[in-house]
Coordinates of C-alpha atoms in Angstrom, one line a residue:
M1 CA 31.7 -49.3 10.3
D2 CA 32.9 -50.8 7.0
K3 CA 34.0 -48.7 4.1
R4 CA 30.9 -48.3 2.1
K5 CA 29.5 -47.0 4.9
L6 CA 31.6 -44.6 5.6
L7 CA 31.3 -43.7 2.4
A8 CA 27.2 -43.7 1.8
L9 CA 27.9 -41.4 5.2
I10 CA 30.1 -38.6 4.1
G11 CA 28.2 -38.3 0.7
L12 CA 24.7 -37.6 2.9
I13 CA 26.8 -34.8 4.7
V14 CA 28.1 -33.4 1.6
V15 CA 24.7 -33.0 0.7
T16 CA 22.8 -31.8 3.6
I17 CA 25.4 -29.3 3.6
G18 CA 24.8 -28.4 -0.3
L19 CA 20.9 -27.7 -0.3
A20 CA 21.7 -25.8 2.9
I21 CA 23.5 -23.7 0.4
G22 CA 21.9 -23.6 -2.1
I23 CA 18.2 -22.3 0.2
Y24 CA 20.2 -19.9 2.2
F25 CA 21.3 -18.4 -1.4
V26 CA 17.8 -18.5 -2.2
F27 CA 15.1 -18.1 0.3
F28 CA 17.9 -15.8 2.8
R29 CA 21.5 -14.1 0.8
S30 CA 20.3 -10.2 0.8
A31 CA 20.9 -9.0 -2.3
P32 CA 21.4 -5.0 -3.1
A33 CA 18.4 -3.8 -4.8
P34 CA 18.5 -1.0 -7.1
T35 CA 18.8 2.4 -5.2
P36 CA 16.0 5.4 -6.6
T37 CA 18.7 6.8 -8.5
D38 CA 18.8 7.1 -12.5
V39 CA 15.2 6.0 -13.9
T40 CA 14.7 5.8 -17.3
T41 CA 12.3 4.4 -20.8
P42 CA 13.0 2.3 -23.5
G43 CA 12.9 6.1 -25.3
G44 CA 16.5 6.5 -23.4
G45 CA 15.4 9.3 -21.0
G46 CA 13.7 9.9 -17.4
Q47 CA 9.5 10.3 -18.9
L48 CA 6.6 10.2 -15.8
L49 CA 3.2 11.6 -16.1
G50 CA 2.5 15.6 -17.0
A51 CA -1.0 16.3 -16.5
D52 CA -1.6 18.3 -20.4
G53 CA -2.0 14.1 -20.4
E54 CA 1.6 14.1 -22.2
R55 CA 4.9 12.4 -21.6
I56 CA 7.1 15.6 -20.4
P57 CA 10.8 14.8 -20.6
G58 CA 11.8 14.2 -15.9
T59 CA 15.6 14.6 -14.3
G60 CA 15.5 10.4 -13.7
V61 CA 17.9 11.9 -10.8
T62 CA 17.3 12.1 -7.2
T63 CA 17.8 14.8 -4.9
T64 CA 17.8 16.7 -2.2
P65 CA 15.1 19.6 -1.8
D66 CA 18.5 21.6 -2.5
G67 CA 19.2 20.4 -6.0
G68 CA 22.5 18.9 -4.4
P69 CA 23.1 14.9 -5.1
Q70 CA 21.6 12.2 -2.7
G71 CA 22.7 11.2 0.3
I72 CA 21.4 11.5 3.8
G73 CA 23.4 14.1 6.8
T74 CA 23.4 15.3 10.0
E75 CA 23.1 19.3 9.9
P76 CA 26.0 20.2 13.1
G77 CA 23.5 21.0 15.8
G78 CA 21.8 17.1 15.2
A79 CA 18.2 16.1 12.7
S80 CA 16.7 19.0 11.5
P81 CA 13.2 20.1 12.9
I82 CA 12.0 20.5 8.9
A83 CA 12.8 17.3 6.5
D84 CA 15.4 19.0 5.1
G85 CA 16.9 15.8 2.7
G86 CA 18.5 14.7 5.6
I87 CA 18.0 13.3 9.2
T88 CA 14.5 14.8 10.7
R89 CA 13.1 14.3 14.5
V90 CA 9.8 13.2 14.6
R91 CA 7.0 13.9 17.1
Q92 CA 5.7 10.2 19.0
L93 CA 2.1 11.7 19.0
V94 CA 0.8 7.9 20.0
P95 CA 3.3 5.2 22.3
S96 CA 1.8 2.2 20.8
G97 CA -1.5 0.7 19.6
T98 CA -2.0 2.5 16.3
A99 CA -3.9 1.2 13.3
N100 CA -5.0 1.8 9.8
I101 CA -5.2 6.0 10.0
T102 CA -5.9 8.6 8.1
V103 CA -6.0 11.9 7.7
E104 CA -9.7 14.3 7.3
G105 CA -9.2 16.2 4.3
N106 CA -10.6 19.3 5.0
S107 CA -9.5 19.8 8.9
G108 CA -6.1 17.8 9.0
T109 CA -6.9 16.1 11.6
V110 CA -5.6 12.1 12.3
Q111 CA -7.8 9.6 13.3
Y112 CA -7.2 5.8 13.8
Y113 CA -7.7 2.4 15.6
D114 CA -6.0 1.6 18.8
T115 CA -5.2 -1.8 18.8
D116 CA -5.1 -2.2 22.8
T117 CA -8.5 -0.4 23.4
G118 CA -11.1 -1.3 20.3
L119 CA -11.5 2.3 20.5
F120 CA -11.2 4.6 17.7
H121 CA -9.5 8.5 18.2
K122 CA -9.1 11.7 16.6
I123 CA -6.0 14.3 17.5
L124 CA -6.4 17.5 17.3
A125 CA -4.3 20.9 15.2
D126 CA -4.0 21.9 19.1
G127 CA -2.5 18.1 19.8
T128 CA -5.7 16.9 21.6
N129 CA -6.7 13.9 21.3
V130 CA -10.6 13.1 21.1
V131 CA -12.1 8.8 21.5
L132 CA -14.8 9.1 19.0
N133 CA -17.6 5.8 20.0
D134 CA -15.9 5.6 24.1
E135 CA -19.7 4.3 24.7
A136 CA -19.0 0.8 21.9
P137 CA -15.6 0.0 21.7
F138 CA -14.6 -2.4 19.6
P139 CA -11.5 -4.7 20.5
N140 CA -9.6 -7.0 18.2
A141 CA -10.1 -5.2 14.7
K142 CA -9.3 -7.9 11.9
D143 CA -9.4 -4.6 9.8
V144 CA -10.9 -0.7 9.5
N145 CA -11.6 0.2 6.1
W146 CA -12.2 4.2 7.0
S147 CA -15.2 6.3 4.1
N148 CA -14.0 9.0 2.0
A149 CA -15.5 11.5 4.7
T150 CA -13.8 10.0 7.5
D151 CA -17.1 10.1 9.8
K152 CA -18.0 6.1 9.4
A153 CA -16.0 2.6 9.1
I154 CA -16.5 -0.5 8.4
I155 CA -15.1 -2.5 10.9
E156 CA -13.6 -6.2 10.1
F157 CA -13.3 -8.8 13.2
P158 CA -11.5 -12.4 12.4
D159 CA -14.1 -14.5 13.4
G160 CA -16.5 -12.8 10.0
A161 CA -18.7 -10.7 11.5
N162 CA -18.7 -6.8 10.4
V163 CA -20.1 -3.4 11.7
L164 CA -20.5 -0.6 9.9
Y165 CA -19.9 2.6 12.3
N166 CA -21.1 5.7 12.2
F167 CA -19.0 8.6 14.3
E168 CA -21.2 11.7 13.9
T169 CA -24.8 9.6 15.3
K170 CA -23.0 7.0 16.4
Q171 CA -25.3 3.9 15.1
Q172 CA -24.0 1.2 14.5
V173 CA -25.5 -1.6 11.8
T174 CA -24.1 -5.5 11.2
L175 CA -23.1 -6.2 7.7
P176 CA -23.6 -10.4 6.4
S177 CA -20.5 -12.3 8.1
H178 CA -19.7 -13.9 4.1
W179 CA -19.3 -10.5 3.1
A180 CA -14.9 -9.2 3.7
E181 CA -12.5 -7.3 2.4
F182 CA -15.2 -3.7 1.6
E183 CA -14.1 -0.4 0.1
F184 CA -16.7 2.0 0.1
S185 CA -17.5 4.2 -3.0
P186 CA -16.1 7.9 -3.8
N187 CA -19.0 9.5 -2.7
D188 CA -19.5 7.5 0.4
S189 CA -23.3 5.6 -0.9
Q190 CA -22.5 2.3 -1.2
I191 CA -19.8 0.1 -1.2
A192 CA -18.1 -2.9 -2.6
A193 CA -17.6 -5.9 -1.0
K194 CA -16.2 -9.7 -2.0
K195 CA -19.7 -12.5 -1.2
L196 CA -17.3 -15.4 0.1
S197 CA -20.7 -18.0 0.4
I198 CA -19.7 -21.5 0.7
D199 CA -20.7 -22.9 -1.9
P200 CA -18.3 -20.9 -4.8
S201 CA -20.8 -20.3 -7.9
S202 CA -22.5 -18.0 -4.9
R203 CA -18.9 -16.2 -4.9
Y204 CA -20.1 -12.5 -6.0
L205 CA -17.7 -9.5 -6.3
V206 CA -21.3 -7.2 -4.2
I207 CA -22.3 -4.1 -4.4
A208 CA -24.4 -2.7 -1.9
S209 CA -25.6 0.2 0.0
P210 CA -23.4 1.2 3.4
D211 CA -26.0 -0.4 5.3
G212 CA -26.0 -3.9 3.4
T213 CA -29.3 -3.7 1.8
S214 CA -29.9 -2.7 -1.9
A215 CA -26.9 -5.3 -2.4
K216 CA -26.3 -6.1 -6.0
N217 CA -23.6 -8.7 -7.6
V218 CA -21.5 -7.3 -10.5
V219 CA -19.2 -10.2 -11.6
A220 CA -19.4 -14.2 -9.9
L221 CA -16.0 -14.9 -7.8
G222 CA -15.5 -18.5 -8.2
Q223 CA -12.5 -20.2 -7.1
N224 CA -10.6 -17.0 -7.4
A225 CA -11.8 -15.0 -5.2
N226 CA -8.4 -14.0 -3.9
K227 CA -7.0 -13.7 -6.8
V228 CA -9.4 -9.9 -6.5
Q229 CA -8.7 -6.9 -5.6
V230 CA -11.5 -4.6 -4.2
S231 CA -10.0 -1.3 -5.7
W232 CA -12.7 2.2 -6.3
S233 CA -12.3 4.0 -8.7
P234 CA -12.5 8.0 -8.6
N235 CA -14.0 8.4 -11.3
D236 CA -16.8 5.8 -10.4
Q237 CA -16.1 3.3 -13.4
M238 CA -14.0 0.8 -11.8
V239 CA -14.5 -1.3 -8.4
A240 CA -12.1 -4.4 -9.0
F241 CA -8.8 -5.9 -10.4
S242 CA -8.4 -9.5 -10.6
Q243 CA -5.7 -11.3 -11.4
T244 CA -6.9 -14.3 -14.0
G245 CA -5.7 -12.6 -17.6
R246 CA -4.2 -14.7 -19.9
A247 CA 0.0 -15.7 -19.3
I248 CA 2.0 -13.0 -21.1
G249 CA 4.9 -14.3 -21.1
L250 CA 7.7 -15.7 -18.0
G251 CA 7.8 -12.7 -15.2
R252 CA 4.5 -11.3 -16.1
E253 CA 1.4 -10.8 -16.0
Q254 CA -2.2 -9.6 -17.4
V255 CA -4.8 -8.1 -14.6
L256 CA -8.2 -7.4 -15.6
V257 CA -9.8 -5.1 -15.0
V258 CA -13.7 -4.8 -13.6
G259 CA -16.6 -2.1 -14.8
K260 CA -19.3 -0.7 -12.1
N261 CA -21.7 -1.9 -14.9
N262 CA -20.1 -4.5 -16.7
E263 CA -17.6 -2.5 -18.8
N264 CA -15.6 -4.1 -20.7
F265 CA -12.0 -2.2 -20.0
K266 CA -8.8 -3.0 -21.4
A267 CA -6.5 -5.3 -19.6
L268 CA -3.2 -4.0 -17.7
T269 CA 0.2 -5.7 -18.9
V270 CA 2.1 -5.5 -15.7
E271 CA 6.0 -6.0 -15.6
G272 CA 6.3 -9.0 -12.4
L273 CA 4.3 -10.6 -9.9
G274 CA 2.3 -9.2 -6.7
F275 CA 0.2 -7.2 -8.2
K276 CA -1.1 -4.4 -5.4
P277 CA -2.9 -0.7 -7.3
K278 CA -3.8 2.9 -5.4
W279 CA -5.4 5.2 -7.3
S280 CA -4.4 8.7 -7.4
P281 CA -7.7 10.8 -5.8
Q282 CA -9.1 12.0 -9.3
G283 CA -8.1 8.6 -10.7
D284 CA -6.3 9.3 -14.2
I285 CA -2.7 7.7 -13.2
L286 CA -2.6 4.2 -11.7
L287 CA 0.6 3.6 -8.6
Y288 CA 0.7 0.2 -8.5
S289 CA 3.9 -2.4 -7.2
S290 CA 5.1 -5.3 -8.2
F291 CA 8.5 -7.5 -8.2
R292 CA 10.0 -9.3 -10.7
Q293 CA 13.4 -11.1 -10.6
A294 CA 15.1 -7.8 -13.0
N295 CA 14.8 -6.0 -9.5
N296 CA 15.7 -9.4 -7.1
L297 CA 12.8 -10.3 -6.4
A298 CA 12.1 -6.7 -4.3
P299 CA 9.4 -4.6 -4.8
E300 CA 9.1 -1.4 -7.5
L301 CA 6.8 1.2 -8.4
W302 CA 4.6 2.0 -11.9
V303 CA 2.0 4.6 -13.1
V304 CA 0.0 4.3 -15.6
R305 CA -2.6 5.9 -17.2
G306 CA -5.8 5.1 -14.9
T307 CA -8.7 6.6 -17.4
A308 CA -11.1 4.4 -19.2
D309 CA -9.2 5.9 -22.6
R310 CA -5.8 5.5 -21.8
L311 CA -6.8 2.4 -19.0
G312 CA -2.8 1.7 -18.8
E313 CA -0.5 3.5 -21.3
D314 CA 2.3 5.1 -20.9
R315 CA 3.5 2.2 -17.8
Q316 CA 6.4 3.7 -16.3
P317 CA 9.0 3.1 -13.7
L318 CA 8.9 5.7 -10.8
G319 CA 13.0 4.7 -9.4
L320 CA 11.7 3.1 -5.7
S321 CA 11.7 0.1 -4.1
T322 CA 8.5 -0.2 -1.9
W323 CA 5.9 -1.1 -1.4
V324 CA 2.0 0.6 -3.3
E325 CA 1.3 0.1 0.9
K326 CA 4.0 2.7 2.2
C327 CA 2.5 5.4 -0.2
T328 CA -0.3 7.7 0.8
F329 CA -1.2 10.8 -2.9
A330 CA -0.4 13.9 -1.3
N331 CA -2.6 15.5 -4.8
N332 CA -3.1 13.6 -7.5
T333 CA 0.1 14.4 -8.8
T334 CA 1.7 14.6 -6.0
L335 CA 3.4 11.3 -4.3
Y336 CA 5.2 10.8 -1.0
C337 CA 6.4 6.9 0.1
A338 CA 8.3 5.3 2.6
V339 CA 11.7 3.4 1.0
P340 CA 13.5 0.9 3.0
D341 CA 16.9 1.1 3.0
P342 CA 18.1 -1.0 0.3
D343 CA 20.4 -3.2 2.3
R344 CA 18.1 -4.0 4.9
L345 CA 15.7 -6.5 1.6
P346 CA 16.6 -9.7 1.1
Y347 CA 16.3 -11.7 -1.8
G348 CA 13.7 -12.3 -2.7
I349 CA 11.0 -10.2 0.2
G350 CA 8.3 -8.6 -2.5
F351 CA 6.6 -11.9 -2.0
Q352 CA 5.8 -11.3 1.1
L353 CA 5.2 -7.4 2.8
A354 CA 4.0 -8.8 6.1
L355 CA 8.5 -10.3 6.9
A356 CA 9.8 -6.3 6.2
T357 CA 10.0 -5.9 10.0
N358 CA 13.3 -4.2 10.2
T359 CA 13.4 -2.0 7.0
D360 CA 14.7 1.4 8.4
D361 CA 12.8 4.0 6.2
S362 CA 13.2 6.9 4.6
I363 CA 10.4 8.9 2.7
Y364 CA 10.9 10.7 -0.5
K365 CA 8.5 12.5 -2.5
V366 CA 7.6 11.7 -6.5
D367 CA 6.7 14.4 -8.8
L368 CA 4.1 12.9 -11.5
E369 CA 4.3 15.2 -13.6
T370 CA 8.4 16.4 -14.1
G371 CA 9.7 12.9 -12.8
R372 CA 12.1 14.1 -10.0
T373 CA 12.1 12.2 -6.9
T374 CA 13.3 14.0 -3.8
L375 CA 14.7 12.4 -0.9
V376 CA 12.4 14.5 1.6
G377 CA 14.0 12.5 5.2
K378 CA 15.2 9.7 7.2
P379 CA 13.6 9.8 10.5
E380 CA 15.7 10.7 13.5
G381 CA 16.1 6.9 14.6
S382 CA 14.7 3.6 12.3
F383 CA 11.4 3.2 12.0
T384 CA 10.0 0.9 10.2
I385 CA 7.0 2.8 8.2
D386 CA 3.3 1.0 7.8
S387 CA 1.3 3.3 7.1
L388 CA 2.4 7.0 5.4
R389 CA -0.5 9.9 5.2
V390 CA 0.2 13.8 4.6
A391 CA -1.7 16.2 5.5
P392 CA -3.4 18.8 3.3
D393 CA -1.3 21.4 3.2
E394 CA 1.7 19.1 2.9
S395 CA 3.2 20.8 6.1
A396 CA 3.5 17.0 7.8
V397 CA 3.7 13.4 6.9
Y398 CA 2.4 10.9 9.6
F399 CA 3.2 7.5 10.1
T400 CA 2.7 4.1 12.0
D401 CA 5.7 1.9 13.8
R402 CA 5.7 -2.0 12.3
I403 CA 7.5 -3.1 15.2
T404 CA 6.0 -0.7 18.5
G405 CA 2.8 0.3 16.5
S406 CA 3.8 4.4 17.9
L407 CA 2.3 6.5 15.2
Q408 CA 5.3 9.7 14.9
Q409 CA 4.6 12.9 12.7
M410 CA 7.5 14.6 10.8
Q411 CA 7.0 18.0 9.9
L412 CA 8.2 19.0 6.1
Q413 CA 8.0 22.7 6.6

């Protein structure tokens, strides 16, 4: 080989190695994400949302329930049976196959879809597991959308088929196959969905009766259907969020709020990208997650006002690095979230929750009136929490593990 060819080969090897290192640092390098400690506002103090509509100074410090500093430890006898800020025992309710869990608001019973059998189950207070639809299994469901009363569900399938099933009457209704991403209204008297026709000019956000009749177009989706998230507010005024607002600078986005009757609501200014919302039970607080470069492109939780007259005001970070899908409201001012070990969050993980399959989560409690963020406990073992729910009396939390599909219970009281 002549000298020129040898030098060219060496140069090619050097460039290849450089590209590999660059790709590693951009996409795979683990970068430390902020731990849930101090939460500060531009004014300098930790402040969150108070019940009376005013900002209330919070501690801004993550503590254990006894007021001590943050930390995860075990008692001399091992894991605690009741969550106390350290390693906590969990009780396995179902070993595998659980998805789309919900908790009935009055009885506190847990309901879920079994991905292995296509059956729906309810777990009673004494631990009895009751099948809800043994006469009509629904195998291979893609998604399940529970009604607020948990007596009905809309089941979506990979082939586009959609079914409304009533667990009390045992009746089912077929919904249009070109509808998707369903959500029930606050009183379950209506549903919202995306009508995804082949022709973009016929694509709309629609509102209809639960059986699909009396459908009404709310807003045209056109080519932006994938930028709209159906999310019906508890005050029955807002039905979706649209990430089609004007550009407002690098790393920020404007999110439009879609009114049920075409109201002209204020747009939200979101720090970061990847906006995912969740309403508080009364709808006066909006929780959302997003990710930005300042947090190594890991997810962050934020809260803003949710009422029509103050929509988007008092934007505050909660100081927790997790996705909104891992959070649940116990009541209007109390929030529980599964928070990943920051060392398990690689750089850029905010882009794709589905890639977070080994996060080793702990459970935190947030008081939105005082701003206090408390480490409730770390489930004994290692769990990547997929869905989290809390009992109505806050006696326990229930969660599914993304790896095994098991359903677990952790006692809080």
